[in-house]
Coordinates of C-alpha atoms and ligand atoms in Angstrom, one line a residue:
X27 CA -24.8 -5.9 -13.1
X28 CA -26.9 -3.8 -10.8
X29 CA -27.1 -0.4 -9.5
X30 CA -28.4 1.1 -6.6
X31 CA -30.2 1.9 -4.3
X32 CA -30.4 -1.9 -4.1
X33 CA -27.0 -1.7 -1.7
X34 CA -28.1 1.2 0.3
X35 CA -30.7 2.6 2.3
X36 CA -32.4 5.8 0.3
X37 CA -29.8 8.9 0.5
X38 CA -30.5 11.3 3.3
X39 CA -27.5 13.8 2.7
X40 CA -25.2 15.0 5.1
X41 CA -23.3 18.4 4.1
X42 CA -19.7 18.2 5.2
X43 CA -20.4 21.5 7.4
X44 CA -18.7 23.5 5.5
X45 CA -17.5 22.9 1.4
X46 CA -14.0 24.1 1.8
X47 CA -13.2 23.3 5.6
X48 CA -9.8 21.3 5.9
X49 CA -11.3 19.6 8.8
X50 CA -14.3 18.3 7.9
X51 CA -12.5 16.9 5.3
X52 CA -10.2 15.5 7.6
X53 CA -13.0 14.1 9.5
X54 CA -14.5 12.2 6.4
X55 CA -11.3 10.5 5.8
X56 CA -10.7 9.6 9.8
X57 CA -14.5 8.2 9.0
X58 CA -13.0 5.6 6.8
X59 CA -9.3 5.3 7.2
X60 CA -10.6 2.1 9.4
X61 CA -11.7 0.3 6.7
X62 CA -9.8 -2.8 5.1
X63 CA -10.6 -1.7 1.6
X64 CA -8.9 -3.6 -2.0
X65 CA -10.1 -3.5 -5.8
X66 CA -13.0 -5.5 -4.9
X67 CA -15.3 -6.9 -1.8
X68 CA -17.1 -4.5 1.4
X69 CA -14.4 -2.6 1.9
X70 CA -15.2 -0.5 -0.9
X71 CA -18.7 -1.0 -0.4
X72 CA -18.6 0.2 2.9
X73 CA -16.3 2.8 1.8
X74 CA -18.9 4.4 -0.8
X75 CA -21.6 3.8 2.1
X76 CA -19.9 6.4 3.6
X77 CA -19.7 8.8 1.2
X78 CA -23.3 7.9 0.4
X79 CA -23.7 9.7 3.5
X80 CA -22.6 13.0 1.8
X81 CA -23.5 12.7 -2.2
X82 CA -26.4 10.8 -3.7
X83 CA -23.6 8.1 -5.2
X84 CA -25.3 5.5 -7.8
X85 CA -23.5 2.5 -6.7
X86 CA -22.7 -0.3 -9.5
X87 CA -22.3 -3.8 -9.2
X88 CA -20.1 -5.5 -12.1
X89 CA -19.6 -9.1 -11.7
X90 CA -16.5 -11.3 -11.5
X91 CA -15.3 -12.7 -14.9
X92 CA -16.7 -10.1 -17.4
X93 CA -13.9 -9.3 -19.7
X94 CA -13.1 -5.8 -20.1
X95 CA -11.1 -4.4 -23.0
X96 CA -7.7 -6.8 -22.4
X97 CA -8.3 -7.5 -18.6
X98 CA -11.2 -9.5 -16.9
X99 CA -13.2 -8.4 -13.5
X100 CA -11.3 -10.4 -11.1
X101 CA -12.7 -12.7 -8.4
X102 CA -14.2 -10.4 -4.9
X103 CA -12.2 -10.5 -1.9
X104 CA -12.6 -10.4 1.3
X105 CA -10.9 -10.8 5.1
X106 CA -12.3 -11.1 8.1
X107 CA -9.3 -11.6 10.5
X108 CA -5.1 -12.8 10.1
X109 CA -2.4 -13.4 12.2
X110 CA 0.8 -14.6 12.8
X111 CA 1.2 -16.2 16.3
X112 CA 3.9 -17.1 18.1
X113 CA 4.9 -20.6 19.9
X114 CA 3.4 -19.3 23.2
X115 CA -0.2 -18.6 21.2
X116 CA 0.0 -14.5 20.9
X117 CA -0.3 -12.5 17.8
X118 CA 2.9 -11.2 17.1
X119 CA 1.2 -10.0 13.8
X120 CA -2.5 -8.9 13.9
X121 CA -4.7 -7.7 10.9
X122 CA -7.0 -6.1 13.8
X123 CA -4.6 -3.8 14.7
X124 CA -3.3 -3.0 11.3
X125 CA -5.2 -4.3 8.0
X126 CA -1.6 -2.9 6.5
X127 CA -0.2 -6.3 7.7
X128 CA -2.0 -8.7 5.2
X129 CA -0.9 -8.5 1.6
X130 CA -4.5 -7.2 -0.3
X131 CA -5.7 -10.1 -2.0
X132 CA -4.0 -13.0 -0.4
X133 CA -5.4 -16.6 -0.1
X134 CA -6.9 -18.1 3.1
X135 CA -4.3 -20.0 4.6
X136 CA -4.1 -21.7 8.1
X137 CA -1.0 -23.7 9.1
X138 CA 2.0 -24.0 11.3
X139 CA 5.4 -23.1 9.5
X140 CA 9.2 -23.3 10.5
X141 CA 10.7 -19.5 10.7
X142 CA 12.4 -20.0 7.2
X143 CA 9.7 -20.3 5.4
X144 CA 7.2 -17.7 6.7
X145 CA 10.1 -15.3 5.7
X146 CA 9.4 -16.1 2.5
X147 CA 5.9 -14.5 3.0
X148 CA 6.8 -12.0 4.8
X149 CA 7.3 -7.7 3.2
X150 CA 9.5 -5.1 5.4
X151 CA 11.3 -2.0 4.9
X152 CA 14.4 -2.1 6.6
X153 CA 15.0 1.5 5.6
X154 CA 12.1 2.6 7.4
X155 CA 12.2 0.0 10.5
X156 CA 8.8 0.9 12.2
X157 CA 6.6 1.3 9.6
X158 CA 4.8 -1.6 7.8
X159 CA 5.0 -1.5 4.1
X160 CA 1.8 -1.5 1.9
X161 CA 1.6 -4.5 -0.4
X162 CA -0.8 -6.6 -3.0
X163 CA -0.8 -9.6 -5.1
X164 CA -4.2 -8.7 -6.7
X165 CA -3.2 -11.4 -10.0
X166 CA -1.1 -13.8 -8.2
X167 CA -2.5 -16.8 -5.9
X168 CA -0.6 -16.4 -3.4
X169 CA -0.8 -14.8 0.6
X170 CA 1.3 -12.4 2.4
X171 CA 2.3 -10.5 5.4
X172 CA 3.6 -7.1 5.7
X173 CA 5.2 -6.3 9.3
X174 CA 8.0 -3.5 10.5
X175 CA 11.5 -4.3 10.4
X176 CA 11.5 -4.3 14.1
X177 CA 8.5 -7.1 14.0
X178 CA 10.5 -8.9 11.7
X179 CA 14.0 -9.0 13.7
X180 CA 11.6 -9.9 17.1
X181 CA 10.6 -13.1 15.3
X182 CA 13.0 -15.8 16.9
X183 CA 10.7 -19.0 17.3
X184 CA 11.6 -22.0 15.0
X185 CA 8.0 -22.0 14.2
X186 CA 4.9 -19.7 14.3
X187 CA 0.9 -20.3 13.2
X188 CA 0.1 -18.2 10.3
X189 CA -4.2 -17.6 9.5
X190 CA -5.5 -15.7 7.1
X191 CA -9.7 -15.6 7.3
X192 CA -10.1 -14.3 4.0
X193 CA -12.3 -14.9 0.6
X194 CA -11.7 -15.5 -3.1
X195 CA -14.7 -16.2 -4.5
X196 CA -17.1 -14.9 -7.3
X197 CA -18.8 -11.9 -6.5
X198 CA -18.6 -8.1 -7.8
X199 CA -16.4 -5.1 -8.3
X200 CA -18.3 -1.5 -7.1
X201 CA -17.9 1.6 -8.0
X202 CA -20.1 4.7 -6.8
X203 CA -20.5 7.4 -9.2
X204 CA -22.6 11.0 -9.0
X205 CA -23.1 12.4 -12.2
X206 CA -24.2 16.8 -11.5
X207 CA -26.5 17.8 -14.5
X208 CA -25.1 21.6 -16.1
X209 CA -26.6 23.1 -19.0
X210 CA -24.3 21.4 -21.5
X211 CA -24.8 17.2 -21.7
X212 CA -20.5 17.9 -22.0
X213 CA -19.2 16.6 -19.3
X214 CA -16.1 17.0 -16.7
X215 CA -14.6 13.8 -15.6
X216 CA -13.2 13.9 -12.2
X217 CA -11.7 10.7 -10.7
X218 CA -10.5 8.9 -7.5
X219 CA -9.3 5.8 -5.8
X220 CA -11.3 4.1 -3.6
X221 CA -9.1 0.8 -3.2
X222 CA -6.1 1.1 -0.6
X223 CA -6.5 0.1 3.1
X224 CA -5.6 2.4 6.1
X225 CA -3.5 5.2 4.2
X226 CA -4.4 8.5 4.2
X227 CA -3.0 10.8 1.5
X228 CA -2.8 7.9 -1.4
X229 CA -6.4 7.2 -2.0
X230 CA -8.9 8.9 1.1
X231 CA -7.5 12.8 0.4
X232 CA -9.1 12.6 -3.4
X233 CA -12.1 11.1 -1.9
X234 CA -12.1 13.7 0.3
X235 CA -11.4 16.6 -1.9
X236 CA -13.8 15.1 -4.8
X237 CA -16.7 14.8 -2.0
X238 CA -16.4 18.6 -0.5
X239 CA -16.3 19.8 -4.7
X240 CA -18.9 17.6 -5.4
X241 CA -21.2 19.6 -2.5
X242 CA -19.5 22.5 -3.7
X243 CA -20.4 22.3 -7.5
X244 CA -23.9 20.9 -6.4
X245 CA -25.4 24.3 -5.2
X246 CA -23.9 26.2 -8.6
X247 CA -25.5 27.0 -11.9
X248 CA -23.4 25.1 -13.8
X249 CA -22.6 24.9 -17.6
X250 CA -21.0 21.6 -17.9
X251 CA -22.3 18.4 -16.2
X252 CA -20.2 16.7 -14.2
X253 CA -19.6 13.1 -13.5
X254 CA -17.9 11.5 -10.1
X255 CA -16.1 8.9 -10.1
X256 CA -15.1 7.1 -7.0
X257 CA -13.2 4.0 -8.0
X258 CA -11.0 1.2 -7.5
X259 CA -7.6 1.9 -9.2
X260 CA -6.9 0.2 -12.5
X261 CA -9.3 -2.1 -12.7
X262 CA -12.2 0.0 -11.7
X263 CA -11.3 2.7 -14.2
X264 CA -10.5 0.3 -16.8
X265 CA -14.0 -1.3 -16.2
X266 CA -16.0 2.0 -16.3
X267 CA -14.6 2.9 -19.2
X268 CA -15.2 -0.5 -21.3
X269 CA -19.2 -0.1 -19.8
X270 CA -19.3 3.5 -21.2
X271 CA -17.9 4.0 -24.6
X272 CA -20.2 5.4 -26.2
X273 CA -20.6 8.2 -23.7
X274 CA -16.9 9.2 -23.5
X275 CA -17.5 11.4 -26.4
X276 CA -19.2 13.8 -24.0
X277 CA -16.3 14.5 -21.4
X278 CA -14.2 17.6 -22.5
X279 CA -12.1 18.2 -19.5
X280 CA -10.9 15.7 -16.6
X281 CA -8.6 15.0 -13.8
X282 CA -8.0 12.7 -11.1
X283 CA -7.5 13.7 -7.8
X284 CA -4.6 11.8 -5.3
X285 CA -2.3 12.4 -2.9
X286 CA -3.9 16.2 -2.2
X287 CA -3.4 16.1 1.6
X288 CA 0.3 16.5 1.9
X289 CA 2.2 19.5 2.7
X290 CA 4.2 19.3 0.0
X291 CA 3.3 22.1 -3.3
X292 CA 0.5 21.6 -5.6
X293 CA 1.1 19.8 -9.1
X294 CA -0.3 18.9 -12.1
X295 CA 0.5 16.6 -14.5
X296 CA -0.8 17.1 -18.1
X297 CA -3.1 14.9 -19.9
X298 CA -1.6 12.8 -23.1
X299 CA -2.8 15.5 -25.4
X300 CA -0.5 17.9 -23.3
X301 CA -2.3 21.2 -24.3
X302 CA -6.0 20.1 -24.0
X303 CA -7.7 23.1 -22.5
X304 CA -7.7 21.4 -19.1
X305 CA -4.1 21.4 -18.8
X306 CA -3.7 25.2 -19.7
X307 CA -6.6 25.8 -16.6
X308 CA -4.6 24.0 -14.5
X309 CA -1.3 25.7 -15.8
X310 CA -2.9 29.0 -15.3
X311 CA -4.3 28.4 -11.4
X312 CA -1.4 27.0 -10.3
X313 CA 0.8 29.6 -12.1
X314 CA -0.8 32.4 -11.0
X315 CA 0.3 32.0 -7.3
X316 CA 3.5 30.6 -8.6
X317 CA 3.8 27.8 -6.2
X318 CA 2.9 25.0 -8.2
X319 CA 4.6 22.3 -10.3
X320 CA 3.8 21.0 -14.1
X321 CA 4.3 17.9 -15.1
X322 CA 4.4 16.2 -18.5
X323 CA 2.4 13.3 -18.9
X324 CA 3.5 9.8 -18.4
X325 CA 2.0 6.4 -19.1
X326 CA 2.4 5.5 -15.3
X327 CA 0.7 7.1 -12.1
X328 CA -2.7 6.8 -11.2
X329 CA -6.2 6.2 -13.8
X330 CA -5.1 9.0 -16.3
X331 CA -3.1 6.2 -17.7
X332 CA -6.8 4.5 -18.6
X333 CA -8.1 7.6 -19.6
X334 CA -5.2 8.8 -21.2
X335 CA -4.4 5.4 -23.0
X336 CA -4.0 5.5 -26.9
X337 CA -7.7 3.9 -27.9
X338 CA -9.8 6.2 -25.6
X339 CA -7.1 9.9 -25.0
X340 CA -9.2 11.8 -23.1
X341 CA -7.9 15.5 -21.7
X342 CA -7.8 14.5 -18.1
X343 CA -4.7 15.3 -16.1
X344 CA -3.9 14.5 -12.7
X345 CA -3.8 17.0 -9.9
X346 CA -1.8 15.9 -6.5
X347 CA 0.5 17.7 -4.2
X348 CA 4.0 15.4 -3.6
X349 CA 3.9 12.7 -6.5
X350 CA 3.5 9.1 -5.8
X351 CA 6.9 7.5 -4.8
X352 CA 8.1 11.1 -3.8
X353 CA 7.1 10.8 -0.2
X354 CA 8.5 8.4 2.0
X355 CA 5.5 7.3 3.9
X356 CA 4.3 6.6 0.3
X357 CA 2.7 3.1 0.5
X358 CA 3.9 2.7 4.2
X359 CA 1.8 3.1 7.7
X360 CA 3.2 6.3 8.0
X361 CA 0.7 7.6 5.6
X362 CA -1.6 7.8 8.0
X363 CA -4.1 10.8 9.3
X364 CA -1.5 12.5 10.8
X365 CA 0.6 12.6 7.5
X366 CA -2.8 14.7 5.8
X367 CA -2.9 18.6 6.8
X368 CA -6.3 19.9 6.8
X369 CA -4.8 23.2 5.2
X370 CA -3.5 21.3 2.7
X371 CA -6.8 19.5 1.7
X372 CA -8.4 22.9 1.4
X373 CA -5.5 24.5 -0.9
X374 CA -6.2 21.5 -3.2
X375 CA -9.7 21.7 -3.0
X376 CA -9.3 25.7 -3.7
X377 CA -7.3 24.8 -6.5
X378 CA -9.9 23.0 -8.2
X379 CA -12.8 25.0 -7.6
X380 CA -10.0 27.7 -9.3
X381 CA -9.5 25.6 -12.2
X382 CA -13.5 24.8 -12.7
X383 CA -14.2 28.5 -12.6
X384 CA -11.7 28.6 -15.6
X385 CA -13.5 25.9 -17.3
X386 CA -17.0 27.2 -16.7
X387 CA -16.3 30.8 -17.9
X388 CA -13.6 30.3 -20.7
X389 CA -14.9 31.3 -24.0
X390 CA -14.7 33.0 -27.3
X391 CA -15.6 36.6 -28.4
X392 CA -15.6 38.8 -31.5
X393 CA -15.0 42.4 -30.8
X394 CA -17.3 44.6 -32.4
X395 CA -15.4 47.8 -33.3
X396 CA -12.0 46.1 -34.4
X397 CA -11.2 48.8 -36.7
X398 CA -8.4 50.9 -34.1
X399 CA -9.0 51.1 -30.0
X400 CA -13.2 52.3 -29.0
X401 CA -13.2 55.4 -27.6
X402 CA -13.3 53.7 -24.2
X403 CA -14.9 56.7 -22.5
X404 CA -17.8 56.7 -24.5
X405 CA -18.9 53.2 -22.6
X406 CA -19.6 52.6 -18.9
X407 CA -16.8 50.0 -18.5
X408 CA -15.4 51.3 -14.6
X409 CA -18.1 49.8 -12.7
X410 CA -16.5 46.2 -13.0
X411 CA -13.5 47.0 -11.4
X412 CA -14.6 45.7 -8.0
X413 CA -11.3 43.9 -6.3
X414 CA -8.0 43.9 -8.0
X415 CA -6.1 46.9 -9.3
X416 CA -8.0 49.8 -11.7
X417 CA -4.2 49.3 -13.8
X418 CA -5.1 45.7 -14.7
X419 CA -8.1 46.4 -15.2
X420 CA -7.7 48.4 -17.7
X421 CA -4.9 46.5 -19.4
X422 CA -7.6 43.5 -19.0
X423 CA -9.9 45.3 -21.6
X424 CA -7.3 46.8 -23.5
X425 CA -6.5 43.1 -24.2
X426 CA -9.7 41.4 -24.5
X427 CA -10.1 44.4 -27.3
X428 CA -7.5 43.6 -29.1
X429 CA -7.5 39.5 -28.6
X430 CA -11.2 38.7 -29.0
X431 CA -11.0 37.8 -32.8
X432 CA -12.5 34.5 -32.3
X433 CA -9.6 32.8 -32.0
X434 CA -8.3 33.4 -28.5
X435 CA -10.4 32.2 -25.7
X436 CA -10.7 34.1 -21.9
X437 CA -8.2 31.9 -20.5
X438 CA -5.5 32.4 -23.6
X439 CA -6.1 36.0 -23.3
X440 CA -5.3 35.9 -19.6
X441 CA -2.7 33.7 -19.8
X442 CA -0.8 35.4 -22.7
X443 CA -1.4 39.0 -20.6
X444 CA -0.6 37.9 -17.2
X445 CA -3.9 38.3 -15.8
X446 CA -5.8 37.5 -13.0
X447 CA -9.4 35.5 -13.5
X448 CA -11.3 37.3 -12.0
X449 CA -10.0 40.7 -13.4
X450 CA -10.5 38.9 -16.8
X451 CA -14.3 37.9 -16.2
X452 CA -14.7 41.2 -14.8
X453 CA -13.8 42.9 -17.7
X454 CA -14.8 40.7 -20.4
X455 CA -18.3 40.9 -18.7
X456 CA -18.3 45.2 -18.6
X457 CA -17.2 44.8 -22.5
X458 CA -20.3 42.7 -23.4
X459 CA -22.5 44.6 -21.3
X460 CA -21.4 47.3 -23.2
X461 CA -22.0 45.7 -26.4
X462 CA -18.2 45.7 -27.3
X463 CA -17.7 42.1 -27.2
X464 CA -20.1 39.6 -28.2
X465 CA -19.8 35.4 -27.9
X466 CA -18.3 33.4 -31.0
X467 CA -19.8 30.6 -31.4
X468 CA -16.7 28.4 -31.8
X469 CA -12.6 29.4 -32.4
X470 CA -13.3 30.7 -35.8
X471 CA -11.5 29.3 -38.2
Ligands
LIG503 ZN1 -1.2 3.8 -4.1

């Protein structure tokens, strides 16, 4: 194993110009939606090269065949070129101008094969007859094609020439990480896939969204640490998790990001734990504008099934817009640049920066004169009021008052009220200015 910077050059950093602008987001992801990327092999590296060009990634190297938990690092892969071509010698399939039309993983091959055969190779969508459907066979020897219905039906030779320039050998899986250092060693996990091909909102949005709130969080004072991961799916997060146990301890809170570029609302789905305090921040964000979805968790989706698995259960959810599977240029060349709406990727990214804010400033205080209401007058509680409405406000230190026994933290407080954040912070910070709150240590018991 072997980290970097042995893979790339030392990290001059580029700010995307602006942390929550849609389009430079946009433009990161048009930067590698090029790229022919799978679990393993350049694609990825090249993938994390480019984001190396905006975060100081530390890039690691695990090698094929090391078992992790019940699954072993698989063998690297990698294609230079594929085609089908027809009797008169033109590609009637070309990887060049789609790497959507090889299936991920497959098998060098070069031969000439009658028309009933290759079919048996070949992946289309007939409901969808123009766009080519996204496929792998990442534990299967075996190679592949993926073409449009359209392509298929045009393929009327007896025979055709079928190549597939591609590698299967031993090698490495990567995975680039950033780890942000707060005030706490506790840590927030925050997670995305690094492994498909050409498709936009199902794997280069999270990258996209996890790079601008990686700048974002990197010029704050912050109280947690947090740790970036930008990974293949599965595999990779399967892989980092067997090479870190005994730091998994430290990470509180979590999500992965996917599928955050669509126009479609924003949703989270819950952690296994189901009311770890990351879920009720993201419950609370996305409630308070009223446009977003819950979901329960489920052992299927994206790596919060590794990280929500029974051995290791950590609280990390998953935050997306339109679920996997609910789109229908889900895993299909329509999920492509145009499919992503810059205004989109900065509502998700909003949403997160939201939901950290939650995380950073949620805590636990005893009020100090709990015997009936303080006088409120007697203290110089107005001058918080700033934004928001003096009527919530008030009701904000009203309950605070009444709430802060130890037991119910800022965000329960403002949940169970109907409160804004910031009209919360705002007042919580007045009342311990005023020396009418103070922290608890812990939930007191
Ligand atoms: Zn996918």
């Amino acid at each position: 194993m072997r980290t970097s910077p042995a893979i790339f050059a030392p990290h001059d950093p580029v700010a995307l110009p602006d942390g929550r602008d849609g389009a430079a987001m946009h433009g990161l992801m048009a930067d590698l939606y090029p790229i022919c990327r799978s679990i393993t092999g350049d694609g990825v590296r090249e993938t994390l090269r480019g984001i190396s060009r905006h975060l100081p990634l530390t890039v690691t190297e695990v090698p094929s065949g090391l078992p992790v938990f019940d699954w072993t690092v698989p063998l690297e892969w990698n294609i230079r070129d594929a085609y089908i071509k027809n009797r008169a010698g033109e590609r009637v399939v070309d990887f060049r101008k789609s790497n959507l039309h090889v299936v991920s993983y497959s098998t060098p091959i070069r031969c000439r094969i009658g028309l009933a055969e290759l079919k048996k190779h070949l992946h289309w969508d007939e409901a969808n007859p123009d766009w080519i459907p996204y496929r792998t066979a990442y534990y299967r020897q075996t190679w592949g094609f993926c073409l449009s219905y359209n392509q298929m039906l045009a393929l009327t030779d007896d025979e055709y020439e079928v190549c597939i320039k591609s590698t299967l050998r031993p090698g490495h899986l990567t995975y680039g990480e950033l780890f942000l250092k707060g005030r706490s060693d506790d840590e927030v996990l925050i997670s995305c896939h690094v492994c498909h091909p050409s498709l936009a909102n199902d794997n280069l949005s999270g990258i996209a969204v996890a790079t601008a709130l990686a700048q974002h969080l990197d010029r704050l004072d912050l109280r947690y640490s947090y740790r970036f991961l930008f990974i293949p799916g599965t595999i990779g997060s399967i892989t980092w998790i067997a090479l870190n146990q005994d730091r998994l301890s430290r990470i509180k809170h979590g999500f992965v990001l996917t599928c955050v570029g669509d126009g479609g609302p924003p949703t989270y789905k819950e952690s296994r734990r189901g009311d770890a305090e990351i879920d009720r921040a993201w419950k609370f964000v996305l409630g308070a504008t009223g446009d977003g979805a819950t979901r329960p968790f489920s052992p299927y989706g994206y790596d919060e099934r590794q990280f929500c698995s029974p051995g290791i259960n950590l609280p990390v959810g998953c935050f997306m817009r339109t679920p996997h599977g609910e789109f229908p240029q889900y895993h299909t060349s329509a999920d492509d640049l145009d499919f992503v709406d810059p205004r989109a990727l900065e509502d998700s990214l909003t949403r997160a920066i939201d939901v950290i804010d939650v995380l950073e400033n949620n805590a636990y205080y005893l009020n100090q004169k709990s015997c009936c209401e303080p006088k409120l007058g007697k203290y110089d509680l107005y001058n918080g009021i700033g934004g928001g409405s003096a009527g919530a406000y008030q009701m904000a230190l009203l309950w605070l008052l009444n709430m802060s026994d130890g037991h119910n933290s800022l965000l329960d407080i403002a949940a169970r009220a109907g409160l804004d954040w910031g009209t919360i912070k705002r007042a919580a910070e007045a009342l311990c200015k005023a020396e009418l709150l103070v922290p608890a240590r812990l939930p007191v018991a």
